[in-house]
Structure formats: structure tokens, C-alpha cells
Coordinates of C-alpha atoms in Angstrom, one line a residue:
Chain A
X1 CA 0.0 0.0 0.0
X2 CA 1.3 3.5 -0.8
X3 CA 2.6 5.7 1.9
X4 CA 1.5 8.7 0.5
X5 CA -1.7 8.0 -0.3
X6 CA -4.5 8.7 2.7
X7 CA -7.2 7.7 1.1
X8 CA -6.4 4.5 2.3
X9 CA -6.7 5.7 5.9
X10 CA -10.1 4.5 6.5
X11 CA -9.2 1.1 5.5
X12 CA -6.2 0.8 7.7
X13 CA -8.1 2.6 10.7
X14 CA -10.6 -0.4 10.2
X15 CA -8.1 -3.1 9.9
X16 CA -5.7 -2.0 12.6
X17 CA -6.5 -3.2 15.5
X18 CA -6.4 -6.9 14.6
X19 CA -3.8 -6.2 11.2
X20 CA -0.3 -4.6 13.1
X21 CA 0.9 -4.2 9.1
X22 CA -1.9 -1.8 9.3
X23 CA -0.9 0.5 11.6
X24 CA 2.7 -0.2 10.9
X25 CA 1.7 1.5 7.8
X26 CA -0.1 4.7 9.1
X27 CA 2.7 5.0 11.3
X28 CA 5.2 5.3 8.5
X29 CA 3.0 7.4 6.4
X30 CA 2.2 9.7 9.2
X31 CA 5.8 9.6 12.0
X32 CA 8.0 12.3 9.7
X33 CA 4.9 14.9 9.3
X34 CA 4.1 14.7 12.8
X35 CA 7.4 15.0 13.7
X36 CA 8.5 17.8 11.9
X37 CA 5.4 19.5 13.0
X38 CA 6.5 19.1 16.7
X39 CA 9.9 20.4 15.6
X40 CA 8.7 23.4 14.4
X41 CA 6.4 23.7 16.9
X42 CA 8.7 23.3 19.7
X43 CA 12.1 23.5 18.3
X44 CA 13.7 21.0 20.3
X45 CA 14.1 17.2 18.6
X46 CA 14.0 15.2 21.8
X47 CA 10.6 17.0 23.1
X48 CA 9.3 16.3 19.7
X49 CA 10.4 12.6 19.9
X50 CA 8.4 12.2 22.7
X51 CA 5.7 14.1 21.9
X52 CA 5.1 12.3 18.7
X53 CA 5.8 8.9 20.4
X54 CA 2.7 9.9 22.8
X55 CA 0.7 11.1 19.8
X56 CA 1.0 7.5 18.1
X57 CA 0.1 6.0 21.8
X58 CA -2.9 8.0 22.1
X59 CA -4.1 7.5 18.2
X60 CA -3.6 3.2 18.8
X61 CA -6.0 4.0 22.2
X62 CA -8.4 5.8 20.4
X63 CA -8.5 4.2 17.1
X64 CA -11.1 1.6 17.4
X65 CA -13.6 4.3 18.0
X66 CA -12.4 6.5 15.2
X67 CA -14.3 8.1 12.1
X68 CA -12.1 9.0 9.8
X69 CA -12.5 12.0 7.5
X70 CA -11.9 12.2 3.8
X71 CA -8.7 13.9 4.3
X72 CA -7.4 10.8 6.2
X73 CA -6.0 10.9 10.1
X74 CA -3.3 13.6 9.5
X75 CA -5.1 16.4 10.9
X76 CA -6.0 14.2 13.5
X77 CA -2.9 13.5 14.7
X78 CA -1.7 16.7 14.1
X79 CA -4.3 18.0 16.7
X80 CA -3.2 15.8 19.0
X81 CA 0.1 16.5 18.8
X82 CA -1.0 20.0 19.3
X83 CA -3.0 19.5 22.6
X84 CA -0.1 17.6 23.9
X85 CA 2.1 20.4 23.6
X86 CA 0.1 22.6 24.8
X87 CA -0.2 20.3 27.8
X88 CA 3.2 20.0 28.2
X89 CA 4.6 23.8 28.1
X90 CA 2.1 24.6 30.2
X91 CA 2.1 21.8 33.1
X92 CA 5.5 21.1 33.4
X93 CA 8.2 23.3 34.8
X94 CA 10.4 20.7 33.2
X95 CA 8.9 21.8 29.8
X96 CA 9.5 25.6 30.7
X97 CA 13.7 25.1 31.5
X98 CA 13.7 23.2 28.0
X99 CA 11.8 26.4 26.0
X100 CA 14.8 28.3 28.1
X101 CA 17.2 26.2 26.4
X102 CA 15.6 26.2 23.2
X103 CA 15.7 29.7 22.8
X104 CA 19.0 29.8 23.3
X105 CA 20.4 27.2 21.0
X106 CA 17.9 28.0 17.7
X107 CA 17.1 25.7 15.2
X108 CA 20.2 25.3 12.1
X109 CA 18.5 26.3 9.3
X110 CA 19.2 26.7 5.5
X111 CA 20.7 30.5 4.6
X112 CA 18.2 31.9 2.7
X113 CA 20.2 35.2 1.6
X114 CA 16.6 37.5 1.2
X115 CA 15.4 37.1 4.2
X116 CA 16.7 39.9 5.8
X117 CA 13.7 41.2 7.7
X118 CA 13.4 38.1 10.1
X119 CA 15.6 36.4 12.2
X120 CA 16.0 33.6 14.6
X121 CA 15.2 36.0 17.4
X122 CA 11.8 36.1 16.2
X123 CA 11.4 32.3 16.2
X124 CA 12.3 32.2 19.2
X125 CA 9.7 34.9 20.7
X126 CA 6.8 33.1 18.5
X127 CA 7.4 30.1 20.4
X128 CA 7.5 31.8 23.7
X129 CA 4.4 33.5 23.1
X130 CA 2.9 30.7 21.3
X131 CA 3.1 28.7 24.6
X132 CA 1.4 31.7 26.8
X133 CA -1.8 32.0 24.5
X134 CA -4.5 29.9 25.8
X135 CA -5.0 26.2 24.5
X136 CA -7.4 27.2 21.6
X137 CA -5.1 29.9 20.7
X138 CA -2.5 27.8 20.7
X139 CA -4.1 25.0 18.4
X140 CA -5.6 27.3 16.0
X141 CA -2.4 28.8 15.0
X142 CA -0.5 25.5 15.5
X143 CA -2.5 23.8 13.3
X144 CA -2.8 26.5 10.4
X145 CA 0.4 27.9 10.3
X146 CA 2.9 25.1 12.0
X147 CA 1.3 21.8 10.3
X148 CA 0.0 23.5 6.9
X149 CA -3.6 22.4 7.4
X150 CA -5.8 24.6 5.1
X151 CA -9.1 26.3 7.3
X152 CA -11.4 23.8 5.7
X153 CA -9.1 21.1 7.2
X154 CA -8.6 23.1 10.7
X155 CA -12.2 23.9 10.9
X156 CA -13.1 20.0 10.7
X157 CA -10.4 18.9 12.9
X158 CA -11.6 21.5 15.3
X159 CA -15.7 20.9 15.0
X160 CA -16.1 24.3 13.9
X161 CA -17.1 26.3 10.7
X162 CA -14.5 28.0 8.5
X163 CA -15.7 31.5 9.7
X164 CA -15.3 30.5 12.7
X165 CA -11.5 29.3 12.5
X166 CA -11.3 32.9 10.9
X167 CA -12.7 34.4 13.4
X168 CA -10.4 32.6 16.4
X169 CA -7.2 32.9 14.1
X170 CA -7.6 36.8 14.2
X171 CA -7.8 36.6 18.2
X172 CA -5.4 34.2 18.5
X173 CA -2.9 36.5 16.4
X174 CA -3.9 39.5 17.9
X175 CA -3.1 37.8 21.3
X176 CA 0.0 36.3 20.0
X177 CA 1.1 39.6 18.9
X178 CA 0.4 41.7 22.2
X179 CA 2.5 39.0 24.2
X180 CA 5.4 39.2 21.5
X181 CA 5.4 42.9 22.1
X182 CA 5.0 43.1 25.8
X183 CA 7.5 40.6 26.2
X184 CA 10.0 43.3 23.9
X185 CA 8.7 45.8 25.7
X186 CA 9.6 44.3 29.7
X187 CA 13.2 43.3 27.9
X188 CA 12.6 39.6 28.4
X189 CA 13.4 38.4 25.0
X190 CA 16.7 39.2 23.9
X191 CA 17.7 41.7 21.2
X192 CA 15.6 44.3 20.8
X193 CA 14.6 45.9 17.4
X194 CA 16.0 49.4 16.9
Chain B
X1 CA 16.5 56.0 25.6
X2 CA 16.2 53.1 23.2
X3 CA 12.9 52.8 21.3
X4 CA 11.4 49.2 21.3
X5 CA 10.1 48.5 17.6
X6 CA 7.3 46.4 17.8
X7 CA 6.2 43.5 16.1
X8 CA 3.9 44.3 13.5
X9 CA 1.1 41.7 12.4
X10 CA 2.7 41.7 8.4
X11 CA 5.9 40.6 10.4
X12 CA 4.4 38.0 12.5
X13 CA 2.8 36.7 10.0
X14 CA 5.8 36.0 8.3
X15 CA 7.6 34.5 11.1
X16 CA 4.5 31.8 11.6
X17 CA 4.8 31.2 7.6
X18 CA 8.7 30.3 8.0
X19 CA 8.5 28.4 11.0
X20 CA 5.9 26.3 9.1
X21 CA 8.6 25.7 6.5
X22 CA 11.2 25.2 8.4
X23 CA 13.2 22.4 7.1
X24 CA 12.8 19.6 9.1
X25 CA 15.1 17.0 8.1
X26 CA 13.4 13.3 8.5
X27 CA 13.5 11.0 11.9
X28 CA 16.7 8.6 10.6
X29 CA 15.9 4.7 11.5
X30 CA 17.1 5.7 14.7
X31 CA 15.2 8.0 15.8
X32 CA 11.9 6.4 14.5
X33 CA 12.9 3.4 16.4
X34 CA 13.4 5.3 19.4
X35 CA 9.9 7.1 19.2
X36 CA 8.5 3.4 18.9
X37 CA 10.3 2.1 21.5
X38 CA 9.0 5.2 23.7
X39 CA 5.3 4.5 22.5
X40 CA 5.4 0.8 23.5
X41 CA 7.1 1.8 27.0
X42 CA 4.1 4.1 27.6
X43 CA 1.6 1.9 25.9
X44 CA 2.7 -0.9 27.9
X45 CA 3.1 0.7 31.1
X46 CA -0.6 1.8 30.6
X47 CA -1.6 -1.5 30.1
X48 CA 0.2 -3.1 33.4
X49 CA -0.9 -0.4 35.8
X50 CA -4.4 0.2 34.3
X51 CA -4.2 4.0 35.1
X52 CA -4.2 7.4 33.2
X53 CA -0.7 8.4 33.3
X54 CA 0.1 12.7 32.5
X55 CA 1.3 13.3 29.3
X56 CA 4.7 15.2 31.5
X57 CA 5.2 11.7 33.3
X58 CA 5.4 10.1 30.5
X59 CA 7.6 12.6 29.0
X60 CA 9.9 12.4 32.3
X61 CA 10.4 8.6 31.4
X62 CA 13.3 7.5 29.2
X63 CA 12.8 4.1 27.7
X64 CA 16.6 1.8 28.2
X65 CA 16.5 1.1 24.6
X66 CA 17.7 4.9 23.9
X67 CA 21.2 3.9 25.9
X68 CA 21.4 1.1 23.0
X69 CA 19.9 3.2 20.3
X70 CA 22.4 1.5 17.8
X71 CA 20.6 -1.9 18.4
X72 CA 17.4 -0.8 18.0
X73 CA 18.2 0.9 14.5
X74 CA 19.2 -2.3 13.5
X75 CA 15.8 -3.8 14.0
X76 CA 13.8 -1.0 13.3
X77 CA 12.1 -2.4 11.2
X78 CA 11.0 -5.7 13.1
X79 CA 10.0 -3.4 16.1
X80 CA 7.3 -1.3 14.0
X81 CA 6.3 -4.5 13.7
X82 CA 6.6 -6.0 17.3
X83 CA 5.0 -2.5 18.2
X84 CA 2.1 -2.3 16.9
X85 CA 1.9 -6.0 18.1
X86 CA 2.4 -5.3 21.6
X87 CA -0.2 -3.4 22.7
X88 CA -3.1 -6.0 23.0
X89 CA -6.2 -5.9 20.8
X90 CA -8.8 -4.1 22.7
X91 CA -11.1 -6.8 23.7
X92 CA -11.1 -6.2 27.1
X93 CA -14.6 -5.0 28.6
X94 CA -14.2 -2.1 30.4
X95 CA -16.6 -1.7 33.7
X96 CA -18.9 1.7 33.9
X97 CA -21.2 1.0 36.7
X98 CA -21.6 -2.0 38.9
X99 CA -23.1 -2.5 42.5
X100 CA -23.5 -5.7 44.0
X101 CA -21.8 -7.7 41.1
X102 CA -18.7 -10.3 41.1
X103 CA -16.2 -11.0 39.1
X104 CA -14.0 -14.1 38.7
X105 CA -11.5 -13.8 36.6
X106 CA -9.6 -16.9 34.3
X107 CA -6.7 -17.1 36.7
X108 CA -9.6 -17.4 39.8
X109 CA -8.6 -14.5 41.3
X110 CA -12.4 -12.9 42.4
X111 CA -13.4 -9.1 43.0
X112 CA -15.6 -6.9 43.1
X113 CA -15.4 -4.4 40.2
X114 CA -14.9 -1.2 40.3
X115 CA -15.8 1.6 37.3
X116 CA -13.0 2.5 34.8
X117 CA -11.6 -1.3 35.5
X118 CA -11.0 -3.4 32.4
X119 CA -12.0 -7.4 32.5
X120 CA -10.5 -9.0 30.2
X121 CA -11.5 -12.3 28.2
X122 CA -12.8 -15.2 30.0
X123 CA -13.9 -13.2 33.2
X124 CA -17.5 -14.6 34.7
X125 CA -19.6 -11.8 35.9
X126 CA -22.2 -12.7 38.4
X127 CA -25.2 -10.6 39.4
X128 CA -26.6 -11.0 42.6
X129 CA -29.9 -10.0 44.3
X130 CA -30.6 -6.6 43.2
X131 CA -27.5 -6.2 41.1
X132 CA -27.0 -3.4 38.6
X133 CA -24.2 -2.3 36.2
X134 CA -23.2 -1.0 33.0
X135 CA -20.2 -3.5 31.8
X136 CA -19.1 -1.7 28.0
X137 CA -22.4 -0.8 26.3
X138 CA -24.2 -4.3 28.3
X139 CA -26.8 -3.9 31.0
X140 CA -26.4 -6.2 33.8
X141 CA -29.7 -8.2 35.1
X142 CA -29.8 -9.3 38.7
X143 CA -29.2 -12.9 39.8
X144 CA -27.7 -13.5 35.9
X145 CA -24.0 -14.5 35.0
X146 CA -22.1 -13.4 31.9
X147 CA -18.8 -14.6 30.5
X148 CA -17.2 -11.5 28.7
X149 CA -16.2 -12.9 24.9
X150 CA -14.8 -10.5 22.4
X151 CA -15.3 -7.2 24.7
X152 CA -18.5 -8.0 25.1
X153 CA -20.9 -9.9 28.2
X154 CA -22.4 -13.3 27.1
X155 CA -24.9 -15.0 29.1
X156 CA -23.9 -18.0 30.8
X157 CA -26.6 -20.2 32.4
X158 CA -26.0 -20.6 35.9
X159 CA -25.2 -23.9 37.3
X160 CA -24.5 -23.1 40.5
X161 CA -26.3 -20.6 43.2
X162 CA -24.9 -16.9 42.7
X163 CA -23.3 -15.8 45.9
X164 CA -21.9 -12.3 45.9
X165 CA -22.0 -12.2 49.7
X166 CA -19.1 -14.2 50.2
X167 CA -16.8 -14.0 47.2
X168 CA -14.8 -17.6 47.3
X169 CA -11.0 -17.5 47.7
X170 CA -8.9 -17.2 44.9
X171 CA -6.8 -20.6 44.1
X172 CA -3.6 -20.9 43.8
X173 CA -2.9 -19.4 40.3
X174 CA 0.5 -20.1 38.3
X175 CA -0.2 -17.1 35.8
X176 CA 1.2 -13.9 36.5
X177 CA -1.6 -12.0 38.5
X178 CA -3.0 -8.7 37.2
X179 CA -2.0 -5.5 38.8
X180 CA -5.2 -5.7 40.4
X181 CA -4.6 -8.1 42.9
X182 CA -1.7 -6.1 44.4
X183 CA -4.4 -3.6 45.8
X184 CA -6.3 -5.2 48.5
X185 CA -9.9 -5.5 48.8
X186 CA -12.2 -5.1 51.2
X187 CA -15.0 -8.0 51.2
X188 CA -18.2 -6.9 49.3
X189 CA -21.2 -6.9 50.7
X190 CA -24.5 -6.6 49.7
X191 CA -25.1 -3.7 52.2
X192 CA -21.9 -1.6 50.2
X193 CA -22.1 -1.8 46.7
X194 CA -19.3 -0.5 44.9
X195 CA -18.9 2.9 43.7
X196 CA -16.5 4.6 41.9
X197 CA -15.7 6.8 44.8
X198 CA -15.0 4.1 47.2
X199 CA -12.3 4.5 49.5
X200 CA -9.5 1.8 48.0
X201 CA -6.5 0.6 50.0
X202 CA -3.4 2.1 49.0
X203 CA -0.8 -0.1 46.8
X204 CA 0.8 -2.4 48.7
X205 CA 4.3 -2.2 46.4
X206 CA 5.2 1.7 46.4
X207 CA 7.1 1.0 43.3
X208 CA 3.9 1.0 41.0
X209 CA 1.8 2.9 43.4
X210 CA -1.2 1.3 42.0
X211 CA -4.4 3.8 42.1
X212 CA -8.1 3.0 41.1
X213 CA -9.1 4.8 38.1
X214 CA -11.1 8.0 38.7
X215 CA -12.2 8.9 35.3
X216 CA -14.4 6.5 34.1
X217 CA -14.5 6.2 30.0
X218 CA -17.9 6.8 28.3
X219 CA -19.7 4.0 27.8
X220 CA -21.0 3.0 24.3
X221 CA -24.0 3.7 22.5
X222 CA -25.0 2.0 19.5
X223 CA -26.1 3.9 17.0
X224 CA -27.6 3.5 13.6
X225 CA -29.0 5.8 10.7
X226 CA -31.4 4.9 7.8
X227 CA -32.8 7.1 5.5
X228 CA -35.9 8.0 5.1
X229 CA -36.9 10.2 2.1
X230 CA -34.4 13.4 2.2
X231 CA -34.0 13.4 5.7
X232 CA -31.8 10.8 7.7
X233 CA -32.8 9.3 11.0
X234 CA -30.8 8.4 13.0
X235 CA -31.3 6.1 16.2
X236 CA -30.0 4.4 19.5
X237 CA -30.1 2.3 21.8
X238 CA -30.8 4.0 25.6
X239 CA -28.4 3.7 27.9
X240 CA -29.1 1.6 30.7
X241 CA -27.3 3.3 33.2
X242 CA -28.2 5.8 36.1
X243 CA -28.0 9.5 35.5
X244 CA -29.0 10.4 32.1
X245 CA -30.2 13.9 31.6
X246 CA -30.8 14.0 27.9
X247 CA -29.6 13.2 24.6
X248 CA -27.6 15.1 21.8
X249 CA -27.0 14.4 18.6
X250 CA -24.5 16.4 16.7
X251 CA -23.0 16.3 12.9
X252 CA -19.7 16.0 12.4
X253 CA -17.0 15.4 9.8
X254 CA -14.4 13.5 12.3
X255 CA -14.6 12.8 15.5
X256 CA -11.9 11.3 17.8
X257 CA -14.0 8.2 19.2
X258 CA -14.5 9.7 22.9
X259 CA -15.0 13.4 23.7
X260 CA -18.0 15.7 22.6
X261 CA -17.3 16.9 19.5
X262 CA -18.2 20.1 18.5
X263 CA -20.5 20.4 15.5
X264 CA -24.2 21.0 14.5
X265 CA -26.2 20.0 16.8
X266 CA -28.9 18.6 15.4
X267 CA -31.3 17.1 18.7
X268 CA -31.5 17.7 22.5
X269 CA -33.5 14.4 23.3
X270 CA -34.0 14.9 27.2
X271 CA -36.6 12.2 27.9
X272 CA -34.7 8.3 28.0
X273 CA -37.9 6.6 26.1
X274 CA -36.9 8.6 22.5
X275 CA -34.4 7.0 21.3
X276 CA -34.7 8.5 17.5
X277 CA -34.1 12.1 15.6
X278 CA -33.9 13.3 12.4
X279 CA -31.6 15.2 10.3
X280 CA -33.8 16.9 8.1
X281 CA -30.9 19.1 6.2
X282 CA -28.3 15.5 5.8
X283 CA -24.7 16.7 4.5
X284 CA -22.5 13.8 2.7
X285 CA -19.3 12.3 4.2
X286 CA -20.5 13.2 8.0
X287 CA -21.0 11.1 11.3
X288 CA -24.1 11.4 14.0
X289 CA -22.7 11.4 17.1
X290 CA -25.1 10.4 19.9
X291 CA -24.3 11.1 23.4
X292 CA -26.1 10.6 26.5
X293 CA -24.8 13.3 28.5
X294 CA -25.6 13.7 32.8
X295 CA -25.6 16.2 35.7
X296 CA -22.9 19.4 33.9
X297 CA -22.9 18.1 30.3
X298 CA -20.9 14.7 31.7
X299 CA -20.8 12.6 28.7
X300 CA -22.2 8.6 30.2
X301 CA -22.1 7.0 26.9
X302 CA -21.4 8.0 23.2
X303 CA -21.9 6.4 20.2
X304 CA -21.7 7.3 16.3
X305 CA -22.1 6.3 12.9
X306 CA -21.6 7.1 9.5
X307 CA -24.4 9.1 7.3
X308 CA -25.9 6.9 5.1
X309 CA -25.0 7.7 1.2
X310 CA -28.1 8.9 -1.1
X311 CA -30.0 5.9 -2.6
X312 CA -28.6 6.1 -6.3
X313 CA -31.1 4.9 -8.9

């Protein structure tokens, strides 16, 4: 069966809990993507290791009770691995020392030469705020911006309407954006822009 | 005095879009190894001490396969398989609601269950005088005895006189016994039916600190859909437990199996004899959920199923 094709989801959802090759599968197709999208989200690999290994746990739990959507489990997973971020900046101090660190060793990324206008700094500060907004906040704009879900996609995975996703993503930046700037303004994040 | 520039929303904008793209390089053999061996450590350990562990505990673990991470790569990819093998189908019946019932389970061991505990296969239930529970999505008759077979109760005729009074003593077993039977019981009787409040002994090895489950998982509804002209209708089976308030049905796209999902709502049933409602405006590719809901929205059981597809001609 193709990795890349989730169509197929359904069918391996269904067969999964008495086929392992099943969910071997969706666990190939789906490990790298989640992954990443922890990465990104939380800029630190080993977090995002465990994160994802959690989000895999939690979709074997919950899979015998699943529907999936057209647009296979990928958002679904995705929102989990969103919630269980969220769960873990905000509960454990643990979490908190490793955003510390994080912020201080950035991601290596490839040069790109034009971008001039933003730098790591501000990676860093998104993340920090990110992890202050509330937990709907914090998934909205995790799951539109950090795991590429379109709002059609976002507003399903959520149980809400398009207009609505709209709606909470223009809070939830706003929100993001005061934090960012307060945090500039009390001098807690670094260089400051001149 | 320096002036802060702030962060403009064109700017953050732009710094979400590039930590989207950030290039991620792909979890090596290694590391996807690792992440599976991490997953069957938490998926195990949930499984032997039948409790809801935090997400942060489990993230405060560290599995002993990442010390040998070099052996693991090299069977990466036997231990997807093995993984996904390990945690065990979920056949198990997991216990809502019971008062004045026993259990015995295969290895002989007997108790008196308690809501959010799983029974697995082979486990004889017996219902004494007055009995009531919610085992899964099966109501439990008094003075009757069920076997549980594929996650589900069977009725067993009874051959011998149901006692719950005096549960007999387990015999010696030469199976490893359940995590269960480290947490001593006190004798059921039929004056103190179990709750899922009652005060349980404390773990008798503080190594695995053994708890009773607090949160109890919703029981399940079935639920089917038919059609019926242009409109869909969509019913279910009550649920035989105490407490229900009312009934919602709500339209979904996905739904994650357990929580309320948030969606069109489509009925507030609050009376326990209608079991039915209709969808008069049905969308394509959508789920009903049904979920019987008690005191502050707390969901008792739940239960979905797929919208039917338009009769083609």
C-alpha cells in the first residue's frame, strides 16, 4: 500500500486493530509529518520525539472508535500533537527550562540570503508566546500555520465552521502579537529591534 | 533612551509562515525506532498499571532502549512490527457502573469491580440479588451470569447458586496475577455496593503505586441511521445506566471516538424513552454522534455512525 496515499486511511483505521501491518503503515506514512510538526512547533528534537511517540500511543487508544474524514488521520494527529504540547509547556516546569534552552540554542536552518527582515530571534519569541496563549489559541495557529492544514481542514479537525476558524485565528494573532510585544517591551526576549 | 520597535502583524505573519517551512530533516531509522520504543514503553506501562498516566510523566520517562539506540536501529524495522503487536487488541470490557456484582477472573482471582476497570477475556460476571451495572455498552440483570467474549458480556446459564455475599478465595494461580490483585480489597457486601468513589486501599508495592481509576470512559452507544426520504434518522439504543439527563445528537465530519465533539447539533433528546431524531438538512461524508450526557454536560455514553449515502437509482 502507498505511503502517500491517505485515502487509504479508512481502510487501515478499520483493519488496525487486529492487522499490526496496518498500523505499521499509518505509522510510517504519518511519523516524519508529525514529527517535523512538533519540531517546528517546539524547536527542540527530543521533546518532539516524545511528543510524537505519545501522539502514536494515544491515536492506537483511540482508534477503534475513530471516524475518519476524507482527508485521512493527518489532521487528526496533528491536533493531537497539538494538545499535547500545549499540555506539556504549560504543566510542566520541566517543559519551561527546556523552551529556556531552546531559545538559546535556535534551530540550524538553510541560509536563505533574502530574508533579511526576520531572524531567529523572532522564532524564538513566537514560540515563547505561542506557549502563553491559551489552548485554543495555541491550536488554532499551530495547526494553520505550523502543520500546513488549510481552514477547511482546521475547521473540521476542530468541529467548527471555516468562519469561525477565521474568526479565532484573528484573536489568537492579535493575542500572540500583544504578548510578542510586551514581552519586547519588559526586555525579556533578547535583542531588541531598533 | 532606546525605542522598542514592535512587532507588526505583516511581520508575525511571516515568522509563523517560515516556522511552518522550516526544514525539518526526516526522523533517521534511529530516531523512529526510538519514538516506537518510547510508544510501547508508555503503551505498555498503561496497560500493566491500568491507570491514566500525564502526558509530562510520561515525557519524564526515558525508555533503556535509547542507551542502546544503535541496536534498535538495527531492528527498526522488526520493532514497528513488534510495536504495533504489543499493545493487545482491545477486547477487554471495560466496567462503567456496577453495584452488587462479582467477578472471577480466568486465573480465579475474584473481585468486586470497580468503574473504569478493564475485564479481560474469560472473566465470569455474576449478578446478585438486586444487582445493577453498566459493563461496555451491556446492562447487567440481577441474579444473571455473563462470561465476557470479544469485549462484550455473554450470558452463561447458571449452574451453581450466585453468591456475591461471600466471594470464594482465589486458588492458587501459576499465571502472573493482574495488577489488580496487588491492591487489597475489602470484602463486598451486599449492604456496600461499589462505587466509583469508594475509599481503595493504598498499593501495597510503592514502586507501582497502584491507584483505582477515577475517570471513568464513556460507555457506548449503538447507534444506527437509515434514510428516510431526504431526511436521515438516526437512532440508538438507551443507555441503561443511572443518571442520564438528555440526549444530543450532533453532525460531524471526524470525531476522535471519545470526547463531545463540537458540530451541528442537530437534537437535544431529554426524555430516556426517545431514542430516535432526524436530520432533516443531511450533509454527505458526516458522522451522527449520539451522546447521552448527565448532571454538567458529563458525557455517560457515546456512540456514532456514518451518514448513510443517497439511494442512487
Amino acid at each position: 500500500m502507498p505511503l502517500d496515499d491517505p485515502s487509504s486511511d479508512r481502510d487501515l483505521v478499520g483493519r488496525a486493530p487486529h492487522d499490526p501491518e496496518a498500523f505499521a503503515v499509518l505509522y510510517r506514512r504519518y511519523v516524519h509529518r508529525v514529527r517535523a510538526f512538533a519540531v517546528r512547533r517546539c524547536g527542540n528534537t527530543t521533546v518532539a520525539d516524545d511528543i510524537t511517540a505519545i501522539v502514536f500511543e494515544r491515536a492506537w487508544r483511540n482508534l477503534p472508535g475513530l471516524e475518519v474524514p476524507d482527508q485521512g488521520v493527518g489532521p487528526w494527529l496533528f491536533r493531537i500533537a497539538s494538545n499535547e504540547l500545549a499540555s506539556h509547556f504549560r504543566k510542566t516546569a520541566r517543559g519551561r527550562r527546556a523552551q529556556e534552552r531552546i531559545e538559546s540554542t535556535p534551530l540550524p536552518r538553510v541560509p536563505d540570503p533574502a530574508d533579511i527582515t526576520v531572524d531567529r530571534s523572532d522564532h524564538a519569541a513566537v514560540r515563547k508566546a505561542l506557549n502563553r496563549l491559551n489552548p485554543r489559541h495555541q491550536e488554532v495557529i499551530s495547526l494553520r500555520y505550523l502543520a500546513g492544514l488549510s481552514p477547511q481542514e482546521t475547521a473540521e479537525i476542530m468541529g467548527i465552521t471555516p468562519s469561525v476558524v477565521a474568526a479565532v485565528l484573528h484573536r489568537a494573532l492579535n493575542a500572540l502579537q500583544q504578548v510578542i510585544n510586551r514581552q519586547r517591551v519588559d526586555g525579556h526576549n533578547g535583542p531588541q529591534y531598533e | 533612551m532606546r525605542e522598542v520597535n514592535k512587532m507588526d502583524k505583516d511581520r508575525l505573519e511571516r515568522t509563523l509562515h517560515e516556522l511552518g517551512s522550516l526544514p525539518v530533516a526526516d526522523a533517521d531509522e534511529i530516531s523512529v525506532a526510538r519514538i516506537a520504543a518510547r510508544w510501547r514503553e508508555a503503551a505498555s506501562a498503561r496497560a500493566t498499571a491500568g491507570r491514566q498516566t500525564t502526558a509530562s510523566r510520561r515525557l519524564l520517562r526515558r525508555p533503556a532502549l535509547v542507551g542502546s539506540t544503535v541496536l534498535v536501529g538495527v531492528a527498526a524495522s522488526v520493532a514497528l512490527i513488534v510495536v504495533v503487536q504489543d499493545p493487545a487488541p482491545q477486547t477487554s470490557l471495560v466496567v462503567a457502573y456496577s453495584q452488587g456484582v462479582t467477578v472471577r477472573l480466568p486465573d480465579g482471582e475474584v473481585l468486586t469491580p470497580l468503574a473504569g476497570e478493564e475485564l479481560p477475556e474469560g472473566a465470569i460476571v455474576e449478578a446478585g440479588t438486586g444487582a445493577k451495572g453498566l459493563f461496555g455498552s451491556d446492562v447487567i440483570a440481577p441474579l444473571s451470569r455473563y462470561v465476557v467474549v470479544g469485549g462484550r458480556l455473554q450470558p452463561q446459564a447458571s449452574s451453581e447458586p450466585i453468591d456475591t455475599e461471600a466471594p470464594r478465595p482465589a486458588p492458587p494461580t501459576t499465571t502472573t496475577p493482574r495488577t489488580t490483585t496487588e491492591v487489597p480489597r475489602e470484602s463486598p457486601t451486599s449492604n456496600t455496593p461499589s462505587t466509583t468513589s469508594s475509599p481503595e486501599v493504598t498499593a501495597v508495592t510503592p514502586s507501582t503505586s497502584v491507584r483505582p481509576a477515577t475517570r471513568v470512559p464513556p460507555a457506548r452507544l449503538a447507534v444506527s441511521a437509515g434514510r428516510k426520504g431526504a431526511k436521515i434518522v438516526i437512532s440508538w439504543t438507551p443507555f441503561g445506566g443511572p443518571g442520564v439527563k438528555r440526549y444530543e445528537v450532533i453532525r460531524v465530519r471526524s470525531w476522535n471516538g471519545n470526547t463531545l465533539p463540537k458540530g451541528k447539533k442537530i437534537s437535544t433528546v431529554n426524555r430516556n424513552k426517545v431514542t430516535t431524531a432526524t436530520d432533516g438538512r443531511p450533509q454527505a461524508g458526516t458522522f451522527y454522534v449520539v451522546a447521552a450526557l448527565g448532571a454538567k454536560g458529563k458525557v455517560l455514553a457515546i456512540g456514532s455512525v456514518r451518514a448513510p449515502a443517497a439511494a442512487t437509482p
